[in-house]
PDB file of C-alpha atoms in Angstrom:
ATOM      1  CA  UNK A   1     -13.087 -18.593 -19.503  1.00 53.00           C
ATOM      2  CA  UNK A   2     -11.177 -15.947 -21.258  1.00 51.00           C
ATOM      3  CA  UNK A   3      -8.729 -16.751 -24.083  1.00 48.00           C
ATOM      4  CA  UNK A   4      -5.260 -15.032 -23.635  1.00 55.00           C
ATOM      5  CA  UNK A   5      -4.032 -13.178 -26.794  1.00 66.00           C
ATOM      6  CA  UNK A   6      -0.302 -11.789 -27.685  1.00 70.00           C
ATOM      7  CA  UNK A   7      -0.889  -9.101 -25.644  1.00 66.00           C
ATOM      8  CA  UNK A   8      -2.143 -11.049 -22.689  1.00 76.00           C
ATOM      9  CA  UNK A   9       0.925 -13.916 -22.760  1.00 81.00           C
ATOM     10  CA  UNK A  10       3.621 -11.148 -23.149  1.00 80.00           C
ATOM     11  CA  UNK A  11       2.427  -9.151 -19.838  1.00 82.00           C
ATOM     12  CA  UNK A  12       2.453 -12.652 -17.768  1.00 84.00           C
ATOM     13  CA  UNK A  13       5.907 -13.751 -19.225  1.00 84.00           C
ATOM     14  CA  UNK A  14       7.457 -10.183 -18.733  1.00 86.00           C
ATOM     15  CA  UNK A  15       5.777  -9.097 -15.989  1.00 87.00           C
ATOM     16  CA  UNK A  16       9.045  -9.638 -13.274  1.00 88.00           C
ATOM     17  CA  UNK A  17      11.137  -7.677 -15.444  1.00 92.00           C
ATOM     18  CA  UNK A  18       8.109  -4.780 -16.024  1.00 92.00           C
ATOM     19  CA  UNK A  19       7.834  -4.580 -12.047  1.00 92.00           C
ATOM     20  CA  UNK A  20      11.394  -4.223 -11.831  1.00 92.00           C
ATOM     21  CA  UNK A  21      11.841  -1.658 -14.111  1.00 95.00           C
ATOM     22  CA  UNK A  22       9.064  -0.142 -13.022  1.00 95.00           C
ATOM     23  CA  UNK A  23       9.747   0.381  -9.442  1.00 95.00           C
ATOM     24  CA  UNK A  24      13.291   1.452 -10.760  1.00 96.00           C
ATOM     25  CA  UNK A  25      12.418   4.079 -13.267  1.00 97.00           C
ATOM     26  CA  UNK A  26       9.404   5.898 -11.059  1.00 97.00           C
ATOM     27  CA  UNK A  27      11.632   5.941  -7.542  1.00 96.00           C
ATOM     28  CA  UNK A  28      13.951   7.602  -9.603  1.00 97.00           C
ATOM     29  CA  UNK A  29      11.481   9.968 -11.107  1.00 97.00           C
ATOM     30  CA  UNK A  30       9.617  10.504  -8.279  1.00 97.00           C
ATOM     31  CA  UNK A  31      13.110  11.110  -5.937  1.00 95.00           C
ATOM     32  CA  UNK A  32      13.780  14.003  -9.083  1.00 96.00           C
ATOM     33  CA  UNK A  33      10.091  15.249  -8.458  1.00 96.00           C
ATOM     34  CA  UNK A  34       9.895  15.530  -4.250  1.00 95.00           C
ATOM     35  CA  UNK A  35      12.787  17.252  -4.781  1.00 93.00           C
ATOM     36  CA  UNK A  36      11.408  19.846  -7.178  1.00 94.00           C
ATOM     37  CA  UNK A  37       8.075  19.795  -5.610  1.00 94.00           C
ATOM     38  CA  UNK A  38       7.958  19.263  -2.008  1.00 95.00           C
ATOM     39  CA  UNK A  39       4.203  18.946  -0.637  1.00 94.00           C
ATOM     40  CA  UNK A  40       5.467  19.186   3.217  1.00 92.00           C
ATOM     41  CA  UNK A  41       9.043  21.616   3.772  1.00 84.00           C
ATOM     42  CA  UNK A  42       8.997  20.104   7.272  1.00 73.00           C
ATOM     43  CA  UNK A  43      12.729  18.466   7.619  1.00 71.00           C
ATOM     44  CA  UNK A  44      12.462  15.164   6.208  1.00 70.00           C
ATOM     45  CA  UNK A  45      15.530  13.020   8.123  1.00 83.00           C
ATOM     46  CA  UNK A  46      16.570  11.332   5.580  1.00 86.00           C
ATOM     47  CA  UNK A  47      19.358  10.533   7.190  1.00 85.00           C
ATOM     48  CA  UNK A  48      17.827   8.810  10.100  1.00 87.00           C
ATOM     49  CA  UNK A  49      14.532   7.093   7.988  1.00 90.00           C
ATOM     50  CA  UNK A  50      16.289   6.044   4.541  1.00 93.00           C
ATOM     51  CA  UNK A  51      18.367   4.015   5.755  1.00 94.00           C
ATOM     52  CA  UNK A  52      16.318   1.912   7.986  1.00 95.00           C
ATOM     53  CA  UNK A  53      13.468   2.196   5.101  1.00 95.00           C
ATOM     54  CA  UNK A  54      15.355   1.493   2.090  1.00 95.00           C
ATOM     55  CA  UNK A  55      16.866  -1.589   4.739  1.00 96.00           C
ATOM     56  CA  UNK A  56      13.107  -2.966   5.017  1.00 96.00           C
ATOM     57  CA  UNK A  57      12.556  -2.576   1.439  1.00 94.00           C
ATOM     58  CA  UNK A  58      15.258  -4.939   0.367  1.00 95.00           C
ATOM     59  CA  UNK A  59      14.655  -7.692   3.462  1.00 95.00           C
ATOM     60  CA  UNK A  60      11.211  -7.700   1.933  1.00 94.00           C
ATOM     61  CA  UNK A  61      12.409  -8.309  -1.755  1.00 90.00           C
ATOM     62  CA  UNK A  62      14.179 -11.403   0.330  1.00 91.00           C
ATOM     63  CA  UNK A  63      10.952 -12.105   1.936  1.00 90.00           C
ATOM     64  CA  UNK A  64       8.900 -12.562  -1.425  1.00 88.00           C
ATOM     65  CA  UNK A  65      11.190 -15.313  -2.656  1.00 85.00           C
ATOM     66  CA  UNK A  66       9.725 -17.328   0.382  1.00 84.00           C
ATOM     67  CA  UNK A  67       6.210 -16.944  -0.711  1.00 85.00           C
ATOM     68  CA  UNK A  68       5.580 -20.236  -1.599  1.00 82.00           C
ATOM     69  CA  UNK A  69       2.699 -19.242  -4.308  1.00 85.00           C
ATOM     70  CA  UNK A  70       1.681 -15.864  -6.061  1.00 91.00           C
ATOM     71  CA  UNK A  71      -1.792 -14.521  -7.046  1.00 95.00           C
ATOM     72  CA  UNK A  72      -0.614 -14.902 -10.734  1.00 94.00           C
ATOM     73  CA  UNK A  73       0.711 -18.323 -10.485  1.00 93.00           C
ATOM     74  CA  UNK A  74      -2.451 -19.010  -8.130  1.00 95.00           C
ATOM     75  CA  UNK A  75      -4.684 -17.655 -11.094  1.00 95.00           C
ATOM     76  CA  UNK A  76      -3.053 -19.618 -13.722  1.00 94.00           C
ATOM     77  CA  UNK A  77      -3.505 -22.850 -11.584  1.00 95.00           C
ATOM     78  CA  UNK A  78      -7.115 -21.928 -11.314  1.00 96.00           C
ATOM     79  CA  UNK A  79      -7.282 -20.977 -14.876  1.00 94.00           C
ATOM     80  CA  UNK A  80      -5.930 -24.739 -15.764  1.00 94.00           C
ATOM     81  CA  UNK A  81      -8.104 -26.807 -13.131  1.00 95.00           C
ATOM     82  CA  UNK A  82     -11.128 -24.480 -14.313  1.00 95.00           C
ATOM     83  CA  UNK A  83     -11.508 -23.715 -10.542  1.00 96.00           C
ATOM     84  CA  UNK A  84     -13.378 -20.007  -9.590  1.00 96.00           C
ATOM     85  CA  UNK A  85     -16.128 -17.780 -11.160  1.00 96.00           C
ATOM     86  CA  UNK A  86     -14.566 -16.451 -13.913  1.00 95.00           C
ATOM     87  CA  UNK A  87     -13.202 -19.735 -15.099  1.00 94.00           C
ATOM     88  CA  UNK A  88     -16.690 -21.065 -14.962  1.00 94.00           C
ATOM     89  CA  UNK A  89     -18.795 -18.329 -17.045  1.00 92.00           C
ATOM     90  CA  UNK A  90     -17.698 -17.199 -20.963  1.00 85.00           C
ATOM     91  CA  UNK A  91     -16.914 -13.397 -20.295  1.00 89.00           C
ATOM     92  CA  UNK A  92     -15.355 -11.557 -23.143  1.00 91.00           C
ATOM     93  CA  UNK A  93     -11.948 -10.762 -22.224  1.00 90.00           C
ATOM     94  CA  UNK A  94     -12.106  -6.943 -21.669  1.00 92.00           C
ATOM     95  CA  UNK A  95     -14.879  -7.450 -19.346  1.00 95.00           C
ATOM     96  CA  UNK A  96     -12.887 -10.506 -17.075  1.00 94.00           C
ATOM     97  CA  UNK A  97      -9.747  -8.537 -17.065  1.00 94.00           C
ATOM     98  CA  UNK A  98     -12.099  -5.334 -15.901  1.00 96.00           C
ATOM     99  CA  UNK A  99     -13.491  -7.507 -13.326  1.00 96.00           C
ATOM    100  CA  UNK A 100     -10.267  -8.784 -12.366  1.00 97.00           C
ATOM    101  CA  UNK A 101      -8.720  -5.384 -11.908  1.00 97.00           C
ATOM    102  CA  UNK A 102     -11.702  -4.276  -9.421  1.00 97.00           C
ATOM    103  CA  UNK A 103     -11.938  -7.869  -7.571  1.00 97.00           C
ATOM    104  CA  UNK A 104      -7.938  -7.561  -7.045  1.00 97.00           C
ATOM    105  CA  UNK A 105      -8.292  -3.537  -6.032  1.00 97.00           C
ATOM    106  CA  UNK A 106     -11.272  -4.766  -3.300  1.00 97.00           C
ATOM    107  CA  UNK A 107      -9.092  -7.589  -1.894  1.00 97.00           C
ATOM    108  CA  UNK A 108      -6.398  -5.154  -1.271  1.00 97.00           C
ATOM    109  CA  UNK A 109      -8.372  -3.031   0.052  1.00 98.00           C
ATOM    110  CA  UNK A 110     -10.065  -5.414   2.427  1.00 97.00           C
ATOM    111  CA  UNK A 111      -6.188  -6.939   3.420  1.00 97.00           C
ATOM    112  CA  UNK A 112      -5.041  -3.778   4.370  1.00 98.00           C
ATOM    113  CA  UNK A 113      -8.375  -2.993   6.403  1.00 98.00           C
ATOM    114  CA  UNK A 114      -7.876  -5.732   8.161  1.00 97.00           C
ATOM    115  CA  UNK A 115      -3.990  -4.692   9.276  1.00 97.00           C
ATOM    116  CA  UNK A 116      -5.628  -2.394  10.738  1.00 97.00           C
ATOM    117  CA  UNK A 117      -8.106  -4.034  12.944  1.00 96.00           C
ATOM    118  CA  UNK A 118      -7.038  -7.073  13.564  1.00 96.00           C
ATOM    119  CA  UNK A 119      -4.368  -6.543  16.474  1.00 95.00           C
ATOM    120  CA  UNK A 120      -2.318  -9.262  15.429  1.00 94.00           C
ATOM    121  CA  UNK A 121      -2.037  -8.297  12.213  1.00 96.00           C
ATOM    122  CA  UNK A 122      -2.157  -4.476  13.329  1.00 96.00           C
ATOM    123  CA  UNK A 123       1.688  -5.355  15.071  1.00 94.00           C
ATOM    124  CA  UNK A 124       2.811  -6.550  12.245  1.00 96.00           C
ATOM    125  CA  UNK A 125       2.086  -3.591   9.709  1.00 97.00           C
ATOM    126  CA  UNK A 126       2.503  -0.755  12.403  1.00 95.00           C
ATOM    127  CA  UNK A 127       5.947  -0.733  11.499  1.00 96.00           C
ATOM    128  CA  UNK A 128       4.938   0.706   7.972  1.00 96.00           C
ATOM    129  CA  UNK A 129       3.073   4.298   9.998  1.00 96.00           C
ATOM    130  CA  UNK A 130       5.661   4.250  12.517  1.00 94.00           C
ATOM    131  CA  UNK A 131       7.287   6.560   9.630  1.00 93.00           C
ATOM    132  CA  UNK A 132       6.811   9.869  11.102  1.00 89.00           C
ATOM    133  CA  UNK A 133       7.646  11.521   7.591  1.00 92.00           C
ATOM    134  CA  UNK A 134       6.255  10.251   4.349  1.00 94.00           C
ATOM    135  CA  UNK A 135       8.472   9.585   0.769  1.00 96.00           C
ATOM    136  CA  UNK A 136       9.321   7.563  -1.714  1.00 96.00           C
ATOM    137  CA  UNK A 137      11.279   5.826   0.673  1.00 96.00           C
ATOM    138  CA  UNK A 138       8.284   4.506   2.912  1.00 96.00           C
ATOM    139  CA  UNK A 139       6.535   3.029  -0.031  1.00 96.00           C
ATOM    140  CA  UNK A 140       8.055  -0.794   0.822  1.00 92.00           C
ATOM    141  CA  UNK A 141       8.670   0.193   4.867  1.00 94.00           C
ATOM    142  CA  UNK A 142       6.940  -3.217   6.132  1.00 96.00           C
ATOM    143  CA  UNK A 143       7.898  -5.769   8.305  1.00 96.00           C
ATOM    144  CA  UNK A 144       8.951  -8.955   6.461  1.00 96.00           C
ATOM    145  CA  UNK A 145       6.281 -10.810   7.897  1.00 95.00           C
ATOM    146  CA  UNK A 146       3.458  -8.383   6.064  1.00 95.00           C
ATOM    147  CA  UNK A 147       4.886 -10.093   2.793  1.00 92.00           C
ATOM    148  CA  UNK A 148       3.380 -13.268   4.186  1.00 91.00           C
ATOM    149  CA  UNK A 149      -0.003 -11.788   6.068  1.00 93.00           C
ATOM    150  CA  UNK A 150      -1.113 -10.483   2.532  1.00 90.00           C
ATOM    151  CA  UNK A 151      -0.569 -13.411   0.285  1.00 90.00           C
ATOM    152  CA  UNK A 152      -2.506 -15.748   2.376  1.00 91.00           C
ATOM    153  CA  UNK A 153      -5.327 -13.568   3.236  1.00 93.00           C
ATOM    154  CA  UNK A 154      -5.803 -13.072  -0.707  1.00 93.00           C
ATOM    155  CA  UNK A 155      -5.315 -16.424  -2.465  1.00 95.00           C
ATOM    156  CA  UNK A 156      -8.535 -18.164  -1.293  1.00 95.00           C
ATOM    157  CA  UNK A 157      -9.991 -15.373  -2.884  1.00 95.00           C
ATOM    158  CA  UNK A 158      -8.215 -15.193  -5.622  1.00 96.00           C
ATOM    159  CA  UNK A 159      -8.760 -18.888  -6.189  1.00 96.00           C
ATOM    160  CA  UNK A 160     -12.794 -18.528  -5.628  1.00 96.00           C
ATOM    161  CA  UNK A 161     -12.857 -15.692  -7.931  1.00 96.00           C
ATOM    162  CA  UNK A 162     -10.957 -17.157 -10.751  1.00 96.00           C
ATOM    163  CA  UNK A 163      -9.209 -14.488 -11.551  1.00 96.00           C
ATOM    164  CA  UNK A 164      -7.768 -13.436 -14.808  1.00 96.00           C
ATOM    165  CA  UNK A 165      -4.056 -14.141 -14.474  1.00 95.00           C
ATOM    166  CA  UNK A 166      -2.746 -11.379 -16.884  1.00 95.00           C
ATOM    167  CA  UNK A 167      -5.171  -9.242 -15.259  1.00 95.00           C
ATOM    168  CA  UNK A 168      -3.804  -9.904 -11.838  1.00 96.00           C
ATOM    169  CA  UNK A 169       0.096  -8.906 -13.484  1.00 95.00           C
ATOM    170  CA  UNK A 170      -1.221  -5.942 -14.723  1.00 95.00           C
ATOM    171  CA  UNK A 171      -2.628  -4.664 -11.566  1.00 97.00           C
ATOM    172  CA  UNK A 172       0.681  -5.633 -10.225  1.00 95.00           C
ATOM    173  CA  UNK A 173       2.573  -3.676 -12.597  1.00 95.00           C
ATOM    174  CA  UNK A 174      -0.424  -0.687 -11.764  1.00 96.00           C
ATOM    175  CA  UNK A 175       0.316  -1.464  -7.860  1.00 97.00           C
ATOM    176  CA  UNK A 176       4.283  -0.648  -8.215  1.00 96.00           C
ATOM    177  CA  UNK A 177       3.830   2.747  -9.800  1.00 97.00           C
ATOM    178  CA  UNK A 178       0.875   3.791  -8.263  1.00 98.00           C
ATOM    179  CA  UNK A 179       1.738   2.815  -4.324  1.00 98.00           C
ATOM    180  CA  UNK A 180       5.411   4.642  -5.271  1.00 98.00           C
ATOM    181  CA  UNK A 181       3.353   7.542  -6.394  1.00 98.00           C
ATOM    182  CA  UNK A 182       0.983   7.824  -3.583  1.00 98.00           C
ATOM    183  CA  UNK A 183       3.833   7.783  -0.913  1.00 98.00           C
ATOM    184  CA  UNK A 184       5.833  10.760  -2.742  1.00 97.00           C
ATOM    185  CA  UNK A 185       6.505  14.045  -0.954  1.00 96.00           C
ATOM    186  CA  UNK A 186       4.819  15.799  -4.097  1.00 96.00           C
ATOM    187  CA  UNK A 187       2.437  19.089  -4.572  1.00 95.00           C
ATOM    188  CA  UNK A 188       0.322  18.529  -7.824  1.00 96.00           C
ATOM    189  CA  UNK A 189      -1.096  21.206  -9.531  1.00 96.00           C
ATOM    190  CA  UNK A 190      -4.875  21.014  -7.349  1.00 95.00           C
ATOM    191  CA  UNK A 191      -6.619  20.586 -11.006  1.00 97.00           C
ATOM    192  CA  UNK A 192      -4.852  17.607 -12.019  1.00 97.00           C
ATOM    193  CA  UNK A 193      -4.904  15.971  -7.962  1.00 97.00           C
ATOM    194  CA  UNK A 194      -8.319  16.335  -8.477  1.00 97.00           C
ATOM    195  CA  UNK A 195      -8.694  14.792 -11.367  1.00 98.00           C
ATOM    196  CA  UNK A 196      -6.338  11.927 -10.954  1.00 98.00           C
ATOM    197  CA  UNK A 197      -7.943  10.905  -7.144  1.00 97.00           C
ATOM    198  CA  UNK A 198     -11.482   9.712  -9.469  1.00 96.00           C
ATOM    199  CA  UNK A 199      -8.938   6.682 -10.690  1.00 97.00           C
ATOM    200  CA  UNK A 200      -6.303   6.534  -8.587  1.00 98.00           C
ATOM    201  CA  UNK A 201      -4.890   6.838  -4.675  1.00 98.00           C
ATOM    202  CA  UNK A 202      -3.088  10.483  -5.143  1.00 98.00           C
ATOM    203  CA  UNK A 203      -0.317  11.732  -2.392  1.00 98.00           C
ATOM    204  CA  UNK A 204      -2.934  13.941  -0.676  1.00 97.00           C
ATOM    205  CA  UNK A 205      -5.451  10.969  -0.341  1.00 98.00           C
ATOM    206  CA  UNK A 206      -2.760   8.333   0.871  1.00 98.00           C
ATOM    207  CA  UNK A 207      -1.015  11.297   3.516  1.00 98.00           C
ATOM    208  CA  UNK A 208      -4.503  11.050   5.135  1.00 98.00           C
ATOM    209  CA  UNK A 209      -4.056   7.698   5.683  1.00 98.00           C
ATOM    210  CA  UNK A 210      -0.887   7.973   7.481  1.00 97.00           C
ATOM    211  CA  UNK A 211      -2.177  10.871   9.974  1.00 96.00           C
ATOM    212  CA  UNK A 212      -1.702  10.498  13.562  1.00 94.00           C
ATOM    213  CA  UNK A 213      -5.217  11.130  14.265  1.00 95.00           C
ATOM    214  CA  UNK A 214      -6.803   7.604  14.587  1.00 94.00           C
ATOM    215  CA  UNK A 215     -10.336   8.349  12.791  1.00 96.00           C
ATOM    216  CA  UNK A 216      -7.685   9.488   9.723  1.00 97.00           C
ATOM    217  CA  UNK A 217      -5.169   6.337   9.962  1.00 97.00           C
ATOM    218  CA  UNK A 218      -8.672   4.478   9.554  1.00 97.00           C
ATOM    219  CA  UNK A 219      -9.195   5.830   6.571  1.00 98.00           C
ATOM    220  CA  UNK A 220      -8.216   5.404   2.937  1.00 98.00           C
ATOM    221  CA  UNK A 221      -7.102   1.741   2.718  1.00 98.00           C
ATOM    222  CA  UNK A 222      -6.913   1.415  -1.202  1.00 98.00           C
ATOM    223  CA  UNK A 223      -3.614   1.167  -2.783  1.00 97.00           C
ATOM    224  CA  UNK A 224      -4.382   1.933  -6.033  1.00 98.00           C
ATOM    225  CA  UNK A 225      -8.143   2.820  -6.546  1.00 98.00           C
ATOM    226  CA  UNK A 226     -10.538   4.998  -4.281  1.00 98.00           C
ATOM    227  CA  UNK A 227     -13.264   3.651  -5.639  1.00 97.00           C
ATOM    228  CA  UNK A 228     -13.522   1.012  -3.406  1.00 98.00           C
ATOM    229  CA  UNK A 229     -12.825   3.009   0.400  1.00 98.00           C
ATOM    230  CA  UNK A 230     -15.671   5.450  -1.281  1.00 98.00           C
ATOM    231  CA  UNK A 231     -18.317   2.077  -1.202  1.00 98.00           C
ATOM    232  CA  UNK A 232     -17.167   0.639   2.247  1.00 97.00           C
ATOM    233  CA  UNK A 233     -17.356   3.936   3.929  1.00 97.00           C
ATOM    234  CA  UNK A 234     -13.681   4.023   4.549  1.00 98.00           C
ATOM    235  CA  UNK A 235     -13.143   7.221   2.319  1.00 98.00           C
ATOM    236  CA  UNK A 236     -11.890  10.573   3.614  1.00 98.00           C
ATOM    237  CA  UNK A 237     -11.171  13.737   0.973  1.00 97.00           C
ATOM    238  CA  UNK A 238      -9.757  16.193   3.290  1.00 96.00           C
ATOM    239  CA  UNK A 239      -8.033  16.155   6.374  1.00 97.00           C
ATOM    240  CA  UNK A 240      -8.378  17.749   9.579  1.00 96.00           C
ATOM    241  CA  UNK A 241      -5.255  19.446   9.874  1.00 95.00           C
ATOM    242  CA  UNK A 242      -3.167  21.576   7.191  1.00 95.00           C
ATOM    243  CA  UNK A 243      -1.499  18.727   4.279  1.00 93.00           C
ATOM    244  CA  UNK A 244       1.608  20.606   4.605  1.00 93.00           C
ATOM    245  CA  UNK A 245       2.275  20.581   8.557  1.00 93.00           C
ATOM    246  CA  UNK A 246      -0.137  18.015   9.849  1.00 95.00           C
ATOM    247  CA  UNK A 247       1.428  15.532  12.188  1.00 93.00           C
ATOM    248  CA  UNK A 248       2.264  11.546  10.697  1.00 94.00           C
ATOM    249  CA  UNK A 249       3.044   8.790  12.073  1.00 93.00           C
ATOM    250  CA  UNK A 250       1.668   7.252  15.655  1.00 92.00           C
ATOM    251  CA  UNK A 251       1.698   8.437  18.871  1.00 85.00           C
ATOM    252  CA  UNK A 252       1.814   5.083  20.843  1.00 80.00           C
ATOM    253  CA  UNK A 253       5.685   4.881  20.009  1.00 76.00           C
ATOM    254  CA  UNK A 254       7.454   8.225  21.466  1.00 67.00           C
ATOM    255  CA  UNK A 255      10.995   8.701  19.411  1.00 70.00           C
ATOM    256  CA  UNK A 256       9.614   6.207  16.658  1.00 73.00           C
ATOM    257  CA  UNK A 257      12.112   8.524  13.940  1.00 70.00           C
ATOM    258  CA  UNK A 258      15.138   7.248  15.695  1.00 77.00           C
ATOM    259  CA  UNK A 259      13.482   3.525  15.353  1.00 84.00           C
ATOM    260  CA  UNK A 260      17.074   1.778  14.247  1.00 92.00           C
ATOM    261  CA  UNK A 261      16.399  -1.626  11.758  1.00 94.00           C
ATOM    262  CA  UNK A 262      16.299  -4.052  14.707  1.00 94.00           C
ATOM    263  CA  UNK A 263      13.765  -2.271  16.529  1.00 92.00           C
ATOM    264  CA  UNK A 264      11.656  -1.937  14.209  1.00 94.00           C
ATOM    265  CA  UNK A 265      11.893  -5.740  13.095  1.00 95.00           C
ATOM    266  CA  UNK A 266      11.319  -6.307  17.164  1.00 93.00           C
ATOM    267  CA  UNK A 267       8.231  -4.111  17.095  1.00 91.00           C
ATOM    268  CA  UNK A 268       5.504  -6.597  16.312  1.00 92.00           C
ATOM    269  CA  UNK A 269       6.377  -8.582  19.816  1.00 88.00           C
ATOM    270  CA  UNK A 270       6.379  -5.195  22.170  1.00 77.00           C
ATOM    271  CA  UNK A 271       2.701  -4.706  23.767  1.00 65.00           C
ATOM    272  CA  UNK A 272       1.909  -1.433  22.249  1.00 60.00           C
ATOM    273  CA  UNK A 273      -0.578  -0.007  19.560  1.00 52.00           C
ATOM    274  CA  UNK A 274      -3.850  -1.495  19.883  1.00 53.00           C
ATOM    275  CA  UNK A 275      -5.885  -1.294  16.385  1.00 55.00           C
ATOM    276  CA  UNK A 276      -8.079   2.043  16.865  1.00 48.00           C
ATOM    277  CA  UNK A 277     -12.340   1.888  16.016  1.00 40.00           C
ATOM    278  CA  UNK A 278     -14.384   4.498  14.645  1.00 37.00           C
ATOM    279  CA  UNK A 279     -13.899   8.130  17.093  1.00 37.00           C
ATOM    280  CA  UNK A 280     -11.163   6.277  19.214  1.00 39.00           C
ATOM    281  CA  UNK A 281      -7.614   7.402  19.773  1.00 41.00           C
ATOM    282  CA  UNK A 282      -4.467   4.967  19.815  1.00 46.00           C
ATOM    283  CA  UNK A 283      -3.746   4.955  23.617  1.00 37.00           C
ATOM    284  CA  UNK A 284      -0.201   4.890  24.434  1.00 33.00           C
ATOM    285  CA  UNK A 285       0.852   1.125  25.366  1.00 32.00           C
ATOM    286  CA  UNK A 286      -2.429  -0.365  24.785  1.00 33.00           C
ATOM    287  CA  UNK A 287      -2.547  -3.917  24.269  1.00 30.00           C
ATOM    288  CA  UNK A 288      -2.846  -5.790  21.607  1.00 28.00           C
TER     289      UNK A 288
END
């Protein structure tokens, strides 16, 4: 069990405020820099998408305050009842908040995997590719419901592993900027994409992910490192199509951009969207 120093106890009792600021201060940044630098000239309909997505993104703050337990506050009960791995072996901090870090990136990784191909779950987080553009704004496009799905798919792991609990706000904090980041309508400099996609999910890794071409959707689940799709398999570099023009989105829901709030919080219970396999296409009204 790792001891928490100054450092450690200031992250976990500031961490809220961090996240807040956070997400704050790089949306706003980020708005500045798609604006600057577009990756993809194609019109954007903001009118039509930021609405409905910056509509989702505040039902889902709501939504949080009904999770019942964190990962953090999960960790520190572990932490205090000496329950999981890490609480049971003397690791020197650096290496338990390391391991934390890359257990926490995994289980995301894994949750979001399985959105993808468990149908159930698949209803539910369609709603976040039925975004037929990509932005800042489609960072926190999820159903409500996805705020619940993740949470309790995580915290038996989180309990089992132990995990370091300033570790676990840190990655948090890394999670806010990162997933705003990867979600931007942003050209990079090809150098530095390059060299920032070895740590983290860039814009051109995370646009794959949100391609219309089902072997492509099924691809790139991390949210903040690669490292992990690059072990399972799940890792794809390049797309098939041109960054710039190819299409986003899904096919299984014709006229998805003019998708109002209700219909979209509606979606999960329409019979459409079956989770695609390896080679297979998302045939339209496919059940589920």
């Amino acid at each position: 069990m790792s001891v928490s120093g100054p450092l450690d106890s200031w992250i976990l009792a500031n961490a809220g405020t961090a996240q807040e600021v956070a997400f704050g201060g790089a949306l706003l940044a980020l708005l500045a820099l798609e604006a600057w630098r577009p990756r993809r000239r194609a019109p954007a309909r903001r009118r039509q998408r930021w609405p409905v997505n910056f509509a989702l993104t505040a039902l889902n703050v709501v939504a949080l305050g009904f999770v019942p337990v964190s990962f953090v506050g999960a960790a520190l009960w572990a932490r205090a009842h000496g329950v999981g791995v890490l609480n049971a072996v003397a690791l020197p901090p650096a290496l338990a908040a390391l391991a934390t870090l890359l257990v926490r990136g995994l289980l995301s990784t894994i949750t979001h995997l399985l959105h993808h191909q468990v149908p159930l779950l698949w209803r539910i987080h369609r709603v976040h590719h039925l975004d037929a553009e990509l932005d800042v704004s489609s960072t926190v496009r999820f159903h409500p419901l996805e705020m619940l799905t993740g949470p309790l798919l995580g915290l038996p792991f989180v309990l089992a592993g132990g995990l370091e609990p300033w570790a676990l706000a840190l990655y948090e904090l890394l999670d806010v900027v990162v997933t705003l980041f990867s979600h931007a309508n942003l050209r990079l400099p090809r150098g530095l994409e390059r060299a920032l996609r070895v740590v983290v999910v860039t814009p051109e890794l995370h646009r794959i992910h949100h391609s219309r071409w089902a072997p492509e959707t099924d691809s790139n689940y991390g949210a903040v490192f690669p490292i992990w799709d690059v072990v399972l398999g799940t890792y794809r570099g390049e797309p098939r199509d041109d960054p710039a023009t190819m299409a986003l989105g899904l096919d299984d829901e014709p006229g998805a951009e003019r998708l109002g709030l209700v219909a979209l919080l509606l979606a999960p219970l329409r019979r459409r969207g079956a989770p695609a396999r390896a080679g297979s296409g998302r045939a339209a009204g496919a059940a589920s």
